[in-house]
Amino acid sequence: MENMAEQFPGVFSGYTLQSLQAGKLDTSGTAKAVISCFQKLGVSFEVDQVKIIRDPKQQIEMVGVPKEYLSGHAFHKYQLESPDKTVSFEFQHNVCGRSIYAEGTVDAAIFLAKKVIMVASSKCTARVQSKADKFIYNMIDVLREGAMR
């Protein structure tokens, strides 16, 4: 979504957005990041407009959460509609269970360990890193580098 927002700013100007999130008590960081991308794409939508579905029956029926994952899931759906209602897009990302988060954490730790080793091996003398030498990474960096196992 970030790449799309960077390459096509404003492409969805005038579109309306409906966002559904199943289960959490507050809007997830993932939903906030995706909504930020939609805003860059021209959609007028605020995080407080996300519809959070807490009722397990509705999570199953409206969002499609499998019953066995009601206690651990991340289901998100974003529906865009053109001003004249003739065009619609739907973006959805669903996670069943929690193991993928643990696996991603391990992948991120390995990625960061490799970065630390690279930095340490490239320095001839020991010194304190300045702010200019520091980087902030995210999971997109892990994906770009092909570091997911």
Short mmCIF file of N, CA and C in Angstrom, two decimals:
data_model
loop_
_atom_site.label_atom_id
_atom_site.label_comp_id
_atom_site.label_asym_id
_atom_site.label_seq_id
_atom_site.Cartn_x
_atom_site.Cartn_y
_atom_site.Cartn_z
N MET A 1 0.83 -1.19 0.00
CA MET A 1 0.00 0.00 0.00
C MET A 1 0.87 1.25 0.00
N GLU A 2 2.00 1.20 0.74
CA GLU A 2 2.88 2.37 0.78
C GLU A 2 3.42 2.70 -0.61
N ASN A 3 3.83 1.67 -1.35
CA ASN A 3 4.34 1.90 -2.71
C ASN A 3 3.26 2.51 -3.60
N MET A 4 2.06 1.99 -3.49
CA MET A 4 0.95 2.52 -4.29
C MET A 4 0.69 3.99 -3.93
N ALA A 5 0.72 4.30 -2.64
CA ALA A 5 0.48 5.68 -2.21
C ALA A 5 1.57 6.62 -2.72
N GLU A 6 2.81 6.13 -2.75
CA GLU A 6 3.91 6.96 -3.24
C GLU A 6 3.84 7.16 -4.75
N GLN A 7 3.47 6.11 -5.47
CA GLN A 7 3.47 6.17 -6.93
C GLN A 7 2.21 6.81 -7.52
N PHE A 8 1.11 6.73 -6.82
CA PHE A 8 -0.16 7.23 -7.36
C PHE A 8 -0.90 8.12 -6.36
N PRO A 9 -0.27 9.17 -5.85
CA PRO A 9 -0.94 10.02 -4.86
C PRO A 9 -2.23 10.61 -5.43
N GLY A 10 -3.29 10.56 -4.63
CA GLY A 10 -4.56 11.16 -5.03
C GLY A 10 -5.41 10.34 -5.97
N VAL A 11 -4.95 9.13 -6.36
CA VAL A 11 -5.68 8.35 -7.35
C VAL A 11 -7.11 8.00 -6.92
N PHE A 12 -7.36 7.92 -5.63
CA PHE A 12 -8.70 7.59 -5.14
C PHE A 12 -9.43 8.81 -4.59
N SER A 13 -9.06 10.00 -5.01
CA SER A 13 -9.74 11.21 -4.56
C SER A 13 -11.23 11.10 -4.83
N GLY A 14 -12.03 11.42 -3.84
CA GLY A 14 -13.48 11.37 -3.98
C GLY A 14 -14.09 10.04 -3.60
N TYR A 15 -13.27 9.00 -3.50
CA TYR A 15 -13.78 7.69 -3.12
C TYR A 15 -14.12 7.68 -1.64
N THR A 16 -15.08 6.84 -1.27
CA THR A 16 -15.39 6.63 0.14
C THR A 16 -14.73 5.33 0.59
N LEU A 17 -14.45 5.24 1.87
CA LEU A 17 -13.79 4.07 2.42
C LEU A 17 -14.59 3.54 3.59
N GLN A 18 -14.76 2.23 3.61
CA GLN A 18 -15.31 1.57 4.78
C GLN A 18 -14.23 0.62 5.27
N SER A 19 -13.95 0.66 6.54
CA SER A 19 -12.91 -0.20 7.10
C SER A 19 -13.49 -1.01 8.25
N LEU A 20 -13.33 -2.32 8.16
CA LEU A 20 -13.79 -3.22 9.21
C LEU A 20 -12.58 -3.88 9.85
N GLN A 21 -12.61 -3.99 11.15
CA GLN A 21 -11.55 -4.67 11.89
C GLN A 21 -12.22 -5.57 12.91
N ALA A 22 -11.87 -6.82 12.90
CA ALA A 22 -12.50 -7.76 13.82
C ALA A 22 -11.66 -7.96 15.06
N GLY A 23 -12.26 -7.74 16.21
CA GLY A 23 -11.71 -8.24 17.44
C GLY A 23 -11.00 -7.34 18.41
N LYS A 24 -10.19 -6.42 18.00
CA LYS A 24 -9.39 -5.67 18.96
C LYS A 24 -10.23 -4.60 19.66
N LEU A 25 -9.73 -4.18 20.81
CA LEU A 25 -10.44 -3.14 21.56
C LEU A 25 -10.18 -1.76 20.99
N ASP A 26 -9.05 -1.60 20.31
CA ASP A 26 -8.74 -0.32 19.68
C ASP A 26 -8.24 -0.57 18.26
N THR A 27 -8.11 0.47 17.50
CA THR A 27 -7.68 0.34 16.11
C THR A 27 -6.21 -0.07 16.08
N SER A 28 -5.92 -1.11 15.31
CA SER A 28 -4.56 -1.66 15.26
C SER A 28 -3.60 -0.73 14.52
N GLY A 29 -2.33 -0.91 14.80
CA GLY A 29 -1.29 -0.16 14.08
C GLY A 29 -1.32 -0.45 12.60
N THR A 30 -1.64 -1.69 12.25
CA THR A 30 -1.73 -2.06 10.83
C THR A 30 -2.83 -1.26 10.15
N ALA A 31 -4.00 -1.22 10.77
CA ALA A 31 -5.12 -0.47 10.19
C ALA A 31 -4.77 1.01 10.07
N LYS A 32 -4.10 1.56 11.08
CA LYS A 32 -3.70 2.97 11.03
C LYS A 32 -2.74 3.23 9.87
N ALA A 33 -1.80 2.32 9.65
CA ALA A 33 -0.83 2.48 8.56
C ALA A 33 -1.51 2.38 7.20
N VAL A 34 -2.43 1.43 7.05
CA VAL A 34 -3.14 1.28 5.78
C VAL A 34 -4.01 2.50 5.51
N ILE A 35 -4.69 2.99 6.54
CA ILE A 35 -5.54 4.18 6.37
C ILE A 35 -4.69 5.39 5.99
N SER A 36 -3.52 5.51 6.56
CA SER A 36 -2.60 6.59 6.19
C SER A 36 -2.26 6.53 4.70
N CYS A 37 -2.06 5.32 4.19
CA CYS A 37 -1.79 5.15 2.76
C CYS A 37 -3.00 5.57 1.93
N PHE A 38 -4.20 5.15 2.36
CA PHE A 38 -5.41 5.55 1.64
C PHE A 38 -5.57 7.07 1.64
N GLN A 39 -5.22 7.71 2.74
CA GLN A 39 -5.29 9.18 2.79
C GLN A 39 -4.36 9.79 1.75
N LYS A 40 -3.16 9.25 1.60
CA LYS A 40 -2.23 9.74 0.58
C LYS A 40 -2.76 9.49 -0.83
N LEU A 41 -3.59 8.46 -0.96
CA LEU A 41 -4.20 8.15 -2.24
C LEU A 41 -5.43 9.02 -2.51
N GLY A 42 -5.75 9.92 -1.58
CA GLY A 42 -6.83 10.88 -1.80
C GLY A 42 -8.13 10.57 -1.10
N VAL A 43 -8.17 9.52 -0.29
CA VAL A 43 -9.40 9.15 0.40
C VAL A 43 -9.53 9.96 1.69
N SER A 44 -10.70 10.56 1.88
CA SER A 44 -10.97 11.30 3.10
C SER A 44 -11.56 10.33 4.12
N PHE A 45 -10.72 9.90 5.07
CA PHE A 45 -11.13 8.91 6.05
C PHE A 45 -10.24 9.04 7.26
N GLU A 46 -10.81 8.97 8.43
CA GLU A 46 -10.05 9.09 9.67
C GLU A 46 -10.07 7.76 10.43
N VAL A 47 -9.05 7.54 11.22
CA VAL A 47 -8.92 6.30 11.98
C VAL A 47 -10.14 6.04 12.86
N ASP A 48 -10.73 7.09 13.41
CA ASP A 48 -11.88 6.89 14.30
C ASP A 48 -13.14 6.44 13.55
N GLN A 49 -13.06 6.37 12.22
CA GLN A 49 -14.19 5.88 11.42
C GLN A 49 -14.13 4.37 11.20
N VAL A 50 -13.06 3.72 11.62
CA VAL A 50 -12.94 2.28 11.49
C VAL A 50 -14.03 1.62 12.31
N LYS A 51 -14.72 0.67 11.70
CA LYS A 51 -15.75 -0.07 12.42
C LYS A 51 -15.09 -1.32 13.01
N ILE A 52 -15.04 -1.37 14.33
CA ILE A 52 -14.44 -2.50 15.03
C ILE A 52 -15.56 -3.44 15.46
N ILE A 53 -15.46 -4.69 15.02
CA ILE A 53 -16.49 -5.68 15.31
C ILE A 53 -15.99 -6.58 16.44
N ARG A 54 -16.61 -6.46 17.59
CA ARG A 54 -16.18 -7.21 18.77
C ARG A 54 -17.03 -8.46 19.02
N ASP A 55 -18.24 -8.48 18.53
CA ASP A 55 -19.14 -9.60 18.77
C ASP A 55 -18.67 -10.83 17.99
N PRO A 56 -18.36 -11.94 18.67
CA PRO A 56 -17.86 -13.13 17.98
C PRO A 56 -18.77 -13.63 16.86
N LYS A 57 -20.08 -13.58 17.07
CA LYS A 57 -21.01 -14.04 16.04
C LYS A 57 -20.87 -13.18 14.78
N GLN A 58 -20.77 -11.87 14.96
CA GLN A 58 -20.59 -10.97 13.81
C GLN A 58 -19.22 -11.15 13.18
N GLN A 59 -18.19 -11.45 14.00
CA GLN A 59 -16.86 -11.69 13.45
C GLN A 59 -16.89 -12.88 12.50
N ILE A 60 -17.64 -13.90 12.86
CA ILE A 60 -17.76 -15.09 12.01
C ILE A 60 -18.59 -14.76 10.77
N GLU A 61 -19.75 -14.15 10.96
CA GLU A 61 -20.70 -13.93 9.87
C GLU A 61 -20.31 -12.78 8.94
N MET A 62 -19.89 -11.65 9.50
CA MET A 62 -19.62 -10.46 8.67
C MET A 62 -18.22 -10.43 8.09
N VAL A 63 -17.26 -10.92 8.86
CA VAL A 63 -15.86 -10.78 8.45
C VAL A 63 -15.26 -12.12 8.02
N GLY A 64 -15.86 -13.22 8.44
CA GLY A 64 -15.38 -14.53 8.02
C GLY A 64 -14.30 -15.14 8.90
N VAL A 65 -14.22 -14.72 10.15
CA VAL A 65 -13.23 -15.30 11.06
C VAL A 65 -13.63 -16.74 11.35
N PRO A 66 -12.73 -17.71 11.12
CA PRO A 66 -13.04 -19.10 11.49
C PRO A 66 -13.23 -19.22 13.00
N LYS A 67 -14.22 -19.99 13.40
CA LYS A 67 -14.57 -20.11 14.81
C LYS A 67 -13.38 -20.49 15.68
N GLU A 68 -12.53 -21.39 15.18
CA GLU A 68 -11.40 -21.86 15.99
C GLU A 68 -10.34 -20.79 16.22
N TYR A 69 -10.43 -19.66 15.50
CA TYR A 69 -9.45 -18.58 15.66
C TYR A 69 -10.04 -17.32 16.31
N LEU A 70 -11.22 -17.43 16.88
CA LEU A 70 -11.84 -16.26 17.50
C LEU A 70 -10.96 -15.66 18.60
N SER A 71 -10.19 -16.49 19.29
CA SER A 71 -9.37 -15.97 20.39
C SER A 71 -8.04 -15.39 19.91
N GLY A 72 -7.70 -15.58 18.64
CA GLY A 72 -6.44 -15.04 18.13
C GLY A 72 -6.47 -14.86 16.63
N HIS A 73 -6.74 -13.66 16.19
CA HIS A 73 -6.80 -13.37 14.75
C HIS A 73 -6.62 -11.88 14.51
N ALA A 74 -6.36 -11.55 13.25
CA ALA A 74 -6.30 -10.15 12.82
C ALA A 74 -6.93 -10.10 11.43
N PHE A 75 -8.18 -9.74 11.36
CA PHE A 75 -8.90 -9.64 10.09
C PHE A 75 -9.21 -8.17 9.82
N HIS A 76 -8.84 -7.71 8.64
CA HIS A 76 -9.08 -6.32 8.23
C HIS A 76 -9.67 -6.32 6.82
N LYS A 77 -10.65 -5.47 6.61
CA LYS A 77 -11.24 -5.32 5.27
C LYS A 77 -11.43 -3.83 5.00
N TYR A 78 -11.01 -3.40 3.81
CA TYR A 78 -11.15 -2.00 3.40
C TYR A 78 -11.91 -2.00 2.08
N GLN A 79 -13.00 -1.27 2.01
CA GLN A 79 -13.81 -1.19 0.80
C GLN A 79 -13.85 0.25 0.31
N LEU A 80 -13.39 0.46 -0.92
CA LEU A 80 -13.42 1.78 -1.55
C LEU A 80 -14.54 1.81 -2.57
N GLU A 81 -15.20 2.97 -2.69
CA GLU A 81 -16.26 3.11 -3.68
C GLU A 81 -16.14 4.48 -4.34
N SER A 82 -16.26 4.48 -5.67
CA SER A 82 -16.15 5.74 -6.42
C SER A 82 -17.34 6.64 -6.10
N PRO A 83 -17.18 7.95 -6.35
CA PRO A 83 -18.27 8.89 -6.04
C PRO A 83 -19.60 8.52 -6.70
N ASP A 84 -19.54 8.00 -7.94
CA ASP A 84 -20.79 7.65 -8.62
C ASP A 84 -21.22 6.20 -8.37
N LYS A 85 -20.48 5.51 -7.50
CA LYS A 85 -20.78 4.15 -7.07
C LYS A 85 -20.69 3.11 -8.19
N THR A 86 -19.97 3.42 -9.27
CA THR A 86 -19.83 2.47 -10.37
C THR A 86 -18.54 1.64 -10.29
N VAL A 87 -17.64 2.04 -9.40
CA VAL A 87 -16.37 1.33 -9.25
C VAL A 87 -16.14 1.04 -7.77
N SER A 88 -15.71 -0.16 -7.48
CA SER A 88 -15.36 -0.47 -6.09
C SER A 88 -14.11 -1.34 -6.05
N PHE A 89 -13.35 -1.17 -4.98
CA PHE A 89 -12.15 -1.96 -4.72
C PHE A 89 -12.28 -2.51 -3.31
N GLU A 90 -11.77 -3.71 -3.10
CA GLU A 90 -11.76 -4.28 -1.77
C GLU A 90 -10.37 -4.81 -1.47
N PHE A 91 -9.83 -4.41 -0.34
CA PHE A 91 -8.53 -4.86 0.13
C PHE A 91 -8.76 -5.59 1.44
N GLN A 92 -8.16 -6.75 1.56
CA GLN A 92 -8.39 -7.55 2.75
C GLN A 92 -7.09 -8.23 3.16
N HIS A 93 -6.82 -8.27 4.45
CA HIS A 93 -5.69 -9.07 4.95
C HIS A 93 -6.13 -9.73 6.24
N ASN A 94 -5.96 -11.03 6.28
CA ASN A 94 -6.45 -11.83 7.39
C ASN A 94 -5.34 -12.70 7.95
N VAL A 95 -5.25 -12.75 9.26
CA VAL A 95 -4.29 -13.61 9.94
C VAL A 95 -5.05 -14.47 10.94
N CYS A 96 -4.89 -15.79 10.82
CA CYS A 96 -5.48 -16.72 11.77
C CYS A 96 -4.38 -17.19 12.71
N GLY A 97 -4.60 -17.03 14.00
CA GLY A 97 -3.62 -17.46 14.98
C GLY A 97 -2.59 -16.38 15.26
N ARG A 98 -1.62 -16.74 16.10
CA ARG A 98 -0.61 -15.77 16.52
C ARG A 98 0.81 -16.19 16.16
N SER A 99 0.99 -17.40 15.67
CA SER A 99 2.35 -17.90 15.42
C SER A 99 3.09 -17.07 14.38
N ILE A 100 2.38 -16.52 13.41
CA ILE A 100 3.04 -15.72 12.37
C ILE A 100 3.73 -14.49 12.96
N TYR A 101 3.17 -13.95 14.04
CA TYR A 101 3.78 -12.79 14.69
C TYR A 101 5.10 -13.19 15.36
N ALA A 102 5.10 -14.36 16.00
CA ALA A 102 6.33 -14.85 16.63
C ALA A 102 7.39 -15.12 15.56
N GLU A 103 6.98 -15.74 14.46
CA GLU A 103 7.92 -16.02 13.37
C GLU A 103 8.48 -14.73 12.78
N GLY A 104 7.63 -13.74 12.61
CA GLY A 104 8.07 -12.44 12.09
C GLY A 104 9.04 -11.75 13.03
N THR A 105 8.80 -11.90 14.33
CA THR A 105 9.70 -11.32 15.33
C THR A 105 11.08 -11.96 15.24
N VAL A 106 11.12 -13.28 15.07
CA VAL A 106 12.40 -13.98 14.91
C VAL A 106 13.09 -13.51 13.64
N ASP A 107 12.36 -13.42 12.54
CA ASP A 107 12.94 -12.94 11.27
C ASP A 107 13.51 -11.54 11.43
N ALA A 108 12.78 -10.67 12.12
CA ALA A 108 13.25 -9.30 12.33
C ALA A 108 14.51 -9.28 13.20
N ALA A 109 14.56 -10.13 14.22
CA ALA A 109 15.74 -10.19 15.08
C ALA A 109 16.97 -10.67 14.30
N ILE A 110 16.79 -11.66 13.45
CA ILE A 110 17.89 -12.15 12.61
C ILE A 110 18.35 -11.05 11.66
N PHE A 111 17.40 -10.36 11.04
CA PHE A 111 17.70 -9.25 10.13
C PHE A 111 18.54 -8.19 10.85
N LEU A 112 18.09 -7.80 12.05
CA LEU A 112 18.80 -6.76 12.81
C LEU A 112 20.18 -7.24 13.26
N ALA A 113 20.28 -8.50 13.65
CA ALA A 113 21.58 -9.04 14.06
C ALA A 113 22.57 -8.96 12.90
N LYS A 114 22.12 -9.28 11.70
CA LYS A 114 23.00 -9.18 10.52
C LYS A 114 23.42 -7.74 10.27
N LYS A 115 22.51 -6.80 10.49
CA LYS A 115 22.84 -5.38 10.30
C LYS A 115 23.89 -4.94 11.32
N VAL A 116 23.74 -5.38 12.56
CA VAL A 116 24.70 -5.02 13.61
C VAL A 116 26.07 -5.59 13.28
N ILE A 117 26.11 -6.84 12.83
CA ILE A 117 27.38 -7.47 12.46
C ILE A 117 28.02 -6.72 11.29
N MET A 118 27.21 -6.33 10.30
CA MET A 118 27.75 -5.57 9.15
C MET A 118 28.36 -4.25 9.60
N VAL A 119 27.66 -3.54 10.46
CA VAL A 119 28.15 -2.24 10.95
C VAL A 119 29.42 -2.44 11.77
N ALA A 120 29.39 -3.44 12.66
CA ALA A 120 30.55 -3.69 13.52
C ALA A 120 31.78 -4.09 12.69
N SER A 121 31.57 -4.90 11.66
CA SER A 121 32.71 -5.34 10.86
C SER A 121 33.24 -4.25 9.93
N SER A 122 32.42 -3.25 9.65
CA SER A 122 32.87 -2.17 8.76
C SER A 122 33.62 -1.06 9.50
N LYS A 123 33.62 -1.13 10.82
CA LYS A 123 34.30 -0.09 11.61
C LYS A 123 35.67 -0.59 12.04
N CYS A 124 36.67 0.18 11.78
CA CYS A 124 38.04 -0.20 12.15
C CYS A 124 38.33 0.12 13.61
N THR A 125 37.76 1.20 14.10
CA THR A 125 38.00 1.60 15.49
C THR A 125 36.68 1.70 16.21
N ALA A 126 36.72 1.40 17.47
CA ALA A 126 35.50 1.48 18.27
C ALA A 126 35.17 2.93 18.56
N ARG A 127 33.91 3.29 18.37
CA ARG A 127 33.45 4.63 18.69
C ARG A 127 31.95 4.57 18.93
N VAL A 128 31.43 5.58 19.55
CA VAL A 128 29.99 5.65 19.81
C VAL A 128 29.31 6.10 18.52
N GLN A 129 28.22 5.40 18.16
CA GLN A 129 27.50 5.78 16.95
C GLN A 129 26.81 7.12 17.13
N SER A 130 26.91 7.96 16.12
CA SER A 130 26.17 9.22 16.15
C SER A 130 24.76 8.95 15.66
N LYS A 131 23.87 9.91 15.86
CA LYS A 131 22.50 9.76 15.37
C LYS A 131 22.48 9.55 13.86
N ALA A 132 23.40 10.18 13.15
CA ALA A 132 23.45 10.06 11.69
C ALA A 132 23.77 8.63 11.26
N ASP A 133 24.43 7.86 12.12
CA ASP A 133 24.79 6.48 11.80
C ASP A 133 23.66 5.49 12.08
N LYS A 134 22.60 5.91 12.73
CA LYS A 134 21.54 5.00 13.15
C LYS A 134 20.41 4.98 12.12
N PHE A 135 19.78 3.83 12.02
CA PHE A 135 18.66 3.65 11.10
C PHE A 135 17.48 3.05 11.85
N ILE A 136 16.30 3.37 11.40
CA ILE A 136 15.09 2.74 11.92
C ILE A 136 14.56 1.83 10.82
N TYR A 137 14.42 0.56 11.14
CA TYR A 137 13.93 -0.42 10.18
C TYR A 137 12.50 -0.82 10.55
N ASN A 138 11.78 -1.35 9.55
CA ASN A 138 10.47 -1.93 9.82
C ASN A 138 10.37 -3.25 9.05
N MET A 139 9.23 -3.90 9.14
CA MET A 139 9.08 -5.22 8.50
C MET A 139 9.16 -5.14 6.98
N ILE A 140 8.88 -4.00 6.40
CA ILE A 140 9.03 -3.85 4.95
C ILE A 140 10.50 -4.02 4.58
N ASP A 141 11.40 -3.49 5.41
CA ASP A 141 12.84 -3.66 5.16
C ASP A 141 13.22 -5.14 5.22
N VAL A 142 12.65 -5.87 6.16
CA VAL A 142 12.92 -7.30 6.28
C VAL A 142 12.44 -8.01 5.01
N LEU A 143 11.25 -7.65 4.54
CA LEU A 143 10.70 -8.25 3.31
C LEU A 143 11.55 -7.90 2.09
N ARG A 144 11.91 -6.63 1.95
CA ARG A 144 12.70 -6.19 0.79
C ARG A 144 14.03 -6.94 0.69
N GLU A 145 14.60 -7.23 1.83
CA GLU A 145 15.89 -7.90 1.84
C GLU A 145 15.75 -9.41 1.67
N GLY A 146 14.53 -9.89 1.62
CA GLY A 146 14.31 -11.33 1.47
C GLY A 146 14.68 -12.09 2.72
N ALA A 147 14.54 -11.46 3.87
CA ALA A 147 14.99 -12.05 5.13
C ALA A 147 13.92 -12.87 5.84
N MET A 148 12.77 -13.05 5.21
CA MET A 148 11.73 -13.87 5.85
C MET A 148 12.05 -15.34 5.59
N ARG A 149 11.96 -16.15 6.63
CA ARG A 149 12.25 -17.58 6.48
C ARG A 149 11.04 -18.31 5.96
#
